[in-house]
Amino acid sequence: MLLSPSPRGADLGTRVREFIATVITPVESQYFADLAQARASGNAWKTLPLMRQLQEKARAEGLWNLFLPAGHGDEYAAKFGTTGGAGLTNVDYAPIAELTGRSFIAPHVFNCNAPDSGNAEVLLRYGSEGQKRQWLEPLLQASIRSAFLMTEPGVASSDATNMQATAIVEGDHVVINGCKWWSTGVGHADCELLIFMGLSDPNAHKYLRHSMVIVPRSTAGVEVVRMLPTMGWYDEPHGHGEVRLTDVRVPLSNVIAGPGRAFEIAQGRLGPGRVHHCMRLIGLAEHALELACRRAVSRTAFGKPLVNLGGNRERIADARIAINQARLHVLHAAWLLDTHNLSAINAVSEIKVAIPTMAQNVIDMAMQIHGGASLSDDFPLAAAWLHARAIRFADGPDEVHRGVVARFEIAKYRGAES
Ligand SMILES: Cc1cc2nc3c(=O)[nH]c(=O)nc-3n(C[C@H](O)[C@H](O)[C@H](O)COP(=O)(O)OP(=O)(O)OC[C@H]3O[C@@H](n4cnc5c(N)ncnc54)[C@H](O)[C@@H]3O)c2cc1C
């Protein structure tokens, strides 16, 4: 098992760390001030000028689209500038994603943010040449943004076979009807690409009933009904929306990989995407622990620094232990994805359960040490906690992933029982 980055991965990691420290961190609070101002003037649903400047600098440094996978993204990595001409393994990308996860804006600066990176991977792995030209290339240039429309308000969407919205083939078109929600990214003014999952053949095998279809955002019948707050936050400029699709017609050539292949594609899309979430959450937990320690040694109550009160030292130690364990767990899943691909499915589910909860707990500890300040905007902790909490739902809730882990574990003993 090899969990260290290659020399190229390590070099990119060093450059990303340097870029974050010298280019992003110094202007991060300015970015949020600009966003607050844009929000106040009702103009926050677009890429702010400061973000464009940061993206241009990152691209000029070759720190762009770093998520592109080895063996799939090489042509595009070379074409759109970036990782020295080839995609990275998951083990190479893990420490880089961790660094970007410390900051709320860094993934966007490097064009490595969800859901665009996951949607780009769908097109990369399953898209036709025409689909790649029309949608993947502008995504990799950040000239458009995208959303992934799977979850529906009317059905329990942790069971993807439940999806009721329809994508019916009629001649050389597909007709789409239904309602989706929690469509991340759909609020952005540049969100032109919707990847929609719908029921296309109710009589087929349950894993062959659904199709993945490209729906241009501007197609007649697509309506963003509302943007959803997550515990009061709208997550501008991307947000999470409810989208109604009424008699939306797109050409049959917009179906990705052909009708009935949505489940296969969703597996391919969500595997790396889930690992990327976990990698970034390690960085977020590290940041929270750093803030907790700085606060605990610099503030005094009852005549002692906070760090020496109650069980705070133990809590800090437990956070360090939990983060280090989590990092190794994620690297193990990354290595399995690189070397065993589909058989890594249970390892991906393991980390999808373990890491968001670990991050939520570490951030919660850091919040407690910060007292009331933690709930204000003066510290990034409340937003960090919310993010970790939300990821316990996004890409499948904890229980569904526990089900996968249990299935693999129990399968080892099925023979022994009989
Ligand atoms: C911030 C955020 C962003 C999101 N972004 C997107 C996006 O871009 N695109 C998209 O399509 N969706 C997105 N989602 C939706 C997310 O993927 C769904 O919320 C998730 O899959 C769960 O579906 P559901 O909400 O319908 O919950 P339900 O299916 O109704 O499940 C509710 C609860 O039931 C329990 N449960 C479910 N299955 C089991 C089981 N097998 N065993 C035990 N208990 C179980 C769990 O406690 C679960 O939380 C996002 C969600 C959030 C919060």
XYZ file of C-alpha atoms and ligand atoms in Angstrom:
471
model
C 0.000 0.000 0.000
C 1.549 3.279 -1.138
C -0.010 6.336 0.503
C 2.639 8.969 -0.276
C 2.213 11.338 -3.203
C 4.446 10.952 -6.240
C 7.191 13.593 -6.682
C 4.899 15.447 -9.126
C 1.966 15.277 -6.680
C 4.186 16.471 -3.836
C 5.487 19.368 -5.949
C 1.937 20.430 -6.861
C 0.977 20.189 -3.188
C 3.804 22.529 -2.238
C 2.755 25.007 -4.922
C -0.913 24.859 -3.879
C 0.056 25.444 -0.220
C 2.190 28.434 -1.223
C -0.541 29.842 -3.472
C -3.188 29.557 -0.740
C -0.896 31.221 1.824
C 0.306 34.080 -0.363
C -2.543 34.715 -2.807
C -5.848 33.425 -1.371
C -5.609 33.817 2.419
C -4.625 37.506 2.344
C -7.803 38.409 0.394
C -10.255 35.856 1.781
C -11.910 38.269 4.223
C -12.139 40.837 1.417
C -13.931 38.227 -0.697
C -16.546 37.687 2.023
C -16.949 41.443 2.498
C -17.550 41.787 -1.260
C -20.040 38.911 -1.108
C -21.925 40.532 1.795
C -22.100 43.766 -0.166
C -23.323 41.937 -3.286
C -25.912 40.144 -1.143
C -27.139 43.450 0.278
C -27.627 44.806 -3.223
C -29.342 41.607 -4.410
C -26.474 40.803 -6.744
C -24.687 37.860 -5.154
C -25.553 35.069 -7.610
C -22.552 35.467 -9.879
C -18.788 35.078 -9.792
C -17.365 38.159 -8.084
C -14.529 40.091 -9.772
C -12.087 39.102 -7.001
C -12.824 35.411 -7.599
C -12.207 35.861 -11.351
C -8.851 37.486 -10.591
C -7.868 34.637 -8.267
C -8.935 32.056 -10.859
C -6.846 33.751 -13.536
C -3.798 33.719 -11.269
C -4.306 30.049 -10.365
C -4.688 29.126 -14.015
C -1.577 31.079 -14.984
C 0.370 29.104 -12.349
C -0.890 25.783 -13.752
C -2.955 25.150 -10.599
C -6.236 24.493 -12.375
C -8.625 21.509 -12.688
C -6.363 19.510 -10.390
C -9.169 17.002 -9.757
C -8.920 15.600 -13.302
C -8.258 11.878 -12.877
C -5.131 10.144 -14.160
C -5.766 8.245 -17.351
C -8.972 10.110 -18.139
C -8.187 13.762 -17.935
C -4.736 13.850 -19.497
C -5.786 15.389 -22.819
C -7.868 18.049 -21.089
C -5.312 18.718 -18.398
C -2.810 19.503 -21.151
C -5.307 21.530 -23.174
C -6.686 23.667 -20.359
C -3.614 24.300 -18.578
C -2.860 22.671 -15.430
C -1.250 19.751 -13.885
C 1.863 19.539 -16.004
C -0.070 17.766 -18.747
C -1.673 14.813 -16.972
C -4.362 14.056 -14.414
C -3.561 13.020 -10.855
C -4.158 9.779 -8.958
C -6.474 9.964 -5.961
C -3.480 9.502 -3.649
C -1.775 12.474 -5.316
C -4.904 14.595 -5.201
C -5.821 13.828 -1.546
C -3.288 16.151 0.163
C -4.056 18.883 -2.382
C -7.812 18.639 -1.768
C -7.107 18.721 1.976
C -5.247 22.009 1.556
C -8.081 23.517 -0.476
C -10.655 22.282 2.070
C -9.235 24.615 4.736
C -10.734 27.522 2.838
C -14.290 28.049 1.598
C -13.134 29.680 -1.614
C -9.983 27.758 -2.587
C -11.814 24.875 -4.355
C -13.492 27.477 -6.612
C -10.243 29.342 -7.192
C -8.625 26.146 -8.539
C -11.817 25.119 -10.443
C -12.021 21.985 -8.303
C -15.368 22.598 -6.581
C -18.436 20.370 -6.337
C -20.672 19.847 -8.210
C -18.766 21.092 -11.278
C -15.856 18.696 -10.765
C -18.227 15.699 -10.445
C -20.229 16.787 -13.489
C -17.015 17.261 -15.458
C -16.015 13.713 -14.527
C -19.363 12.381 -15.781
C -18.767 13.997 -19.161
C -15.143 12.942 -19.204
C -15.908 9.273 -18.518
C -19.286 8.844 -20.227
C -19.885 11.818 -22.539
C -19.835 11.684 -26.348
C -17.269 13.754 -28.232
C -19.994 16.311 -29.022
C -21.085 16.520 -25.358
C -17.491 16.994 -24.266
C -16.925 19.778 -26.777
C -20.131 21.589 -25.916
C -20.174 21.179 -22.123
C -16.965 19.739 -20.686
C -14.599 22.231 -22.289
C -16.410 25.348 -20.994
C -16.719 23.726 -17.550
C -12.972 23.184 -17.457
C -12.481 26.835 -18.403
C -14.994 27.952 -15.715
C -16.876 29.893 -18.382
C -20.045 27.999 -17.383
C -21.198 26.348 -14.129
C -23.398 23.250 -13.657
C -25.822 21.409 -11.395
C -26.692 17.747 -10.782
C -30.462 17.100 -10.570
C -31.209 13.817 -8.868
C -32.945 14.378 -5.497
C -36.729 14.955 -5.500
C -38.928 16.519 -2.820
C -41.699 13.964 -3.317
C -39.766 10.729 -2.677
C -37.113 9.398 -0.289
C -34.155 10.090 -2.529
C -31.560 8.176 -0.535
C -33.003 5.275 -2.533
C -32.152 6.362 -6.076
C -34.495 3.755 -7.577
C -37.361 5.897 -6.181
C -36.825 8.799 -8.631
C -40.175 9.650 -10.243
C -39.357 12.548 -12.564
C -39.529 11.251 -16.124
C -37.242 11.380 -19.153
C -39.262 9.705 -21.906
C -37.794 9.072 -25.343
C -40.135 10.318 -28.107
C -38.603 9.827 -31.539
C -35.365 11.759 -31.663
C -36.178 13.783 -28.524
C -36.428 13.232 -24.778
C -39.361 14.802 -22.920
C -38.712 15.647 -19.279
C -41.228 16.272 -16.495
C -40.860 16.455 -12.723
C -39.473 18.351 -9.771
C -35.966 18.217 -8.302
C -34.486 19.938 -5.278
C -31.219 20.485 -3.486
C -29.746 21.102 -6.924
C -26.452 22.629 -5.828
C -25.097 25.373 -8.078
C -28.345 26.140 -9.869
C -28.527 29.655 -8.423
C -25.383 30.823 -10.224
C -25.921 33.127 -13.208
C -23.423 31.048 -15.236
C -25.124 27.726 -14.440
C -25.946 26.621 -17.989
C -25.591 22.857 -17.689
C -28.066 20.669 -15.778
C -27.391 16.941 -15.565
C -30.819 15.445 -14.910
C -31.620 11.917 -13.740
C -35.090 10.657 -14.721
C -37.215 7.567 -15.155
C -37.134 6.494 -18.797
C -38.392 2.903 -18.727
C -40.476 1.872 -15.672
C -40.630 -1.734 -16.911
C -36.888 -2.298 -17.143
C -34.724 -3.858 -14.392
C -34.691 -1.432 -11.469
C -31.084 -0.415 -12.157
C -31.792 0.164 -15.858
C -34.933 2.307 -15.573
C -33.298 5.701 -15.284
C -31.313 7.874 -17.672
C -28.933 10.787 -17.270
C -29.771 13.664 -19.619
C -28.068 16.959 -20.385
C -30.571 19.812 -20.071
C -29.367 23.275 -21.052
C -30.554 25.629 -18.300
C -32.139 27.934 -20.893
C -34.474 25.233 -22.341
C -38.178 26.148 -22.308
C -39.959 24.540 -19.340
C -37.039 24.732 -16.879
C -37.971 26.863 -13.878
C -35.988 27.463 -10.679
C -38.904 27.680 -8.252
C -36.879 28.819 -5.227
C -33.477 28.732 -3.618
C -33.319 26.651 -0.421
C -31.717 27.975 2.756
C -29.486 25.544 4.653
C -30.201 26.507 8.278
C -30.689 30.084 7.105
C -27.678 30.293 4.710
C -28.204 30.544 0.970
C -24.635 29.677 -0.009
C -24.337 32.362 -2.674
C -23.189 32.577 -5.395
C -24.010 28.899 -6.087
C -26.810 27.906 -3.708
C -29.176 24.933 -3.694
C -32.400 25.188 -5.677
C -35.721 23.566 -6.346
C -36.220 23.102 -10.074
C -39.468 22.305 -11.877
C -39.234 20.806 -15.366
C -42.414 20.890 -17.457
C -42.526 19.296 -20.918
C -38.865 20.066 -21.415
C -37.695 18.743 -24.801
C -34.067 18.062 -25.601
C -32.495 16.051 -28.467
C -31.965 12.324 -27.864
C -28.241 12.964 -28.340
C -28.339 14.729 -24.929
C -28.725 11.392 -23.124
C -25.382 10.537 -21.548
C -24.044 7.123 -22.627
C -27.532 6.085 -23.846
C -30.887 5.476 -22.082
C -30.974 3.352 -18.913
C -27.411 3.982 -17.764
C -28.022 6.487 -14.964
C -27.108 4.095 -12.132
C -23.856 3.079 -13.681
C -22.977 6.745 -14.228
C -24.059 7.780 -10.716
C -21.719 5.160 -9.234
C -18.861 6.455 -11.366
C -19.665 10.063 -10.504
C -20.211 9.730 -6.810
C -17.182 7.536 -5.989
C -14.444 10.127 -6.577
C -16.803 12.970 -5.604
C -17.356 11.442 -2.162
C -13.624 10.972 -1.653
C -13.018 14.601 -2.645
C -15.605 15.771 -0.068
C -13.831 13.735 2.618
C -10.387 15.004 1.644
C -11.577 18.603 1.877
C -13.272 17.942 5.222
C -9.940 16.805 6.709
C -8.592 20.254 5.806
C -11.631 21.924 7.343
C -11.203 19.937 10.575
C -7.493 20.870 10.661
C -8.420 24.518 10.333
C -10.972 24.235 13.159
C -8.426 22.546 15.431
C -5.878 25.278 14.704
C -8.440 27.964 15.575
C -9.389 26.093 18.773
C -5.763 25.889 19.916
C -5.033 29.537 19.121
C -8.119 30.639 21.038
C -7.494 28.278 23.954
C -3.946 29.490 24.591
C -4.711 33.190 24.120
C -7.868 33.681 26.250
C -8.150 33.488 30.024
C -11.028 32.584 32.350
C -10.990 31.868 36.077
C -7.303 32.873 36.156
C -6.145 30.287 33.620
C -5.840 30.019 29.828
C -8.907 28.239 28.439
C -6.671 25.362 27.382
C -6.026 24.499 31.042
C -9.676 24.511 32.082
C -11.851 21.434 32.399
C -11.169 18.759 29.806
C -9.996 21.084 27.036
C -6.516 19.562 26.674
C -8.047 16.098 26.288
C -10.543 17.407 23.747
C -7.730 18.934 21.706
C -5.752 15.694 21.897
C -8.791 13.671 20.838
C -9.324 16.001 17.869
C -5.709 15.531 16.742
C -6.030 11.752 17.044
C -9.339 11.728 15.152
C -8.000 13.863 12.298
C -4.865 11.767 11.878
C -6.875 8.546 11.858
C -9.311 10.051 9.359
C -6.526 11.154 7.017
C -5.101 7.636 6.837
C -8.586 6.244 6.304
C -9.165 8.609 3.362
C -5.757 7.855 1.860
C -6.511 4.149 2.089
C -9.783 4.645 0.195
C -7.954 6.841 -2.344
C -5.323 4.133 -2.865
C -8.019 1.475 -3.294
C -9.805 3.680 -5.857
C -6.538 4.078 -7.751
C -5.659 0.409 -7.702
C -8.912 -1.584 -7.350
C -11.542 0.896 -8.561
C -14.992 -0.697 -8.119
C -14.007 -2.947 -5.235
C -13.200 0.308 -3.387
C -16.928 0.974 -3.077
C -17.157 -0.128 0.564
C -14.018 1.838 1.487
C -15.604 4.948 -0.033
C -18.769 4.319 2.005
C -16.658 3.846 5.165
C -15.073 7.268 4.822
C -18.360 8.887 3.747
C -19.712 7.847 7.188
C -16.588 8.480 9.253
C -15.111 11.733 7.965
C -18.080 14.173 7.945
C -18.967 13.068 11.499
C -15.335 13.410 12.619
C -15.178 16.899 11.083
C -18.512 17.880 12.617
C -17.277 16.785 16.072
C -13.928 18.568 15.785
C -15.600 21.756 14.554
C -18.178 21.515 17.349
C -15.344 21.261 19.907
C -13.681 24.330 18.364
C -16.988 26.191 18.528
C -17.395 25.403 22.225
C -13.903 26.764 22.949
C -14.788 29.965 21.064
C -17.939 30.564 23.103
C -20.637 32.770 21.606
C -18.229 34.177 19.003
C -18.347 30.840 17.207
C -21.926 31.454 16.118
C -21.116 34.839 14.597
C -19.530 35.502 11.202
C -16.296 36.605 12.891
C -15.060 33.024 12.712
C -15.681 30.496 9.937
C -16.774 27.847 12.450
C -20.561 27.997 12.166
C -20.339 27.757 8.375
C -17.809 24.918 8.697
C -20.087 22.984 11.070
C -23.029 23.424 8.729
C -20.963 22.237 5.785
C -19.850 19.053 7.579
C -23.421 18.440 8.764
C -24.820 18.859 5.252
C -22.330 16.386 3.787
C -23.823 13.750 6.092
C -26.828 13.966 3.718
C -25.319 14.996 0.393
C -24.244 12.068 -1.839
C -26.254 9.712 0.380
C -26.996 9.802 4.120
C -24.815 8.006 6.663
C -27.240 5.103 7.076
C -27.185 4.170 3.405
C -23.390 4.057 3.457
C -23.413 2.022 6.679
C -25.682 -0.390 4.796
C -23.033 -0.773 2.064
C -20.250 -1.361 4.605
C -22.366 -3.938 6.464
C -23.268 -5.723 3.227
C -19.609 -6.163 2.281
C -18.668 -7.241 5.803
C -21.461 -9.772 6.179
C -20.848 -11.171 2.671
C -17.495 -12.510 3.919
C -19.318 -14.893 6.252
C -22.282 -15.945 4.129
C -20.417 -19.092 3.067
C -19.492 -19.920 6.665
C -23.171 -19.761 7.763
C -24.431 -22.225 5.195
C -26.389 20.926 1.157
C -26.921 19.820 0.307
C -26.548 19.746 -1.029
C -27.085 18.758 -1.854
N -26.745 18.743 -3.189
C -27.393 17.888 -4.024
C -27.200 17.982 -5.445
O -26.427 18.801 -5.940
N -27.944 17.169 -6.244
C -28.816 16.246 -5.741
O -29.432 15.537 -6.523
N -29.005 16.134 -4.397
C -28.326 16.934 -3.537
N -28.547 16.866 -2.172
C -29.549 15.934 -1.659
C -29.005 14.729 -0.912
O -28.240 13.916 -1.774
C -30.221 14.020 -0.304
O -30.738 14.855 0.723
C -29.868 12.657 0.249
O -29.546 11.763 -0.788
C -31.011 12.060 1.083
O -32.219 12.045 0.389
P -33.523 12.657 1.097
O -33.197 14.028 1.533
O -34.675 12.465 0.198
O -33.699 11.804 2.428
P -34.611 10.499 2.611
O -34.336 9.532 1.507
O -36.002 10.914 2.838
O -33.973 9.901 3.937
C -34.199 10.519 5.215
C -33.492 9.747 6.285
O -33.967 8.410 6.312
C -32.967 7.582 6.843
N -32.649 6.493 5.919
C -32.659 6.529 4.566
N -32.220 5.353 4.066
C -31.916 4.566 5.127
C -31.404 3.255 5.274
N -31.107 2.489 4.190
N -31.196 2.774 6.530
C -31.483 3.532 7.621
N -31.980 4.783 7.535
C -32.178 5.293 6.313
C -31.716 8.455 7.029
O -31.642 8.883 8.382
C -32.000 9.627 6.102
O -31.292 10.796 6.484
C -27.983 17.798 -1.312
C -28.336 17.862 0.041
C -27.818 18.856 0.843
C -28.248 18.925 2.283
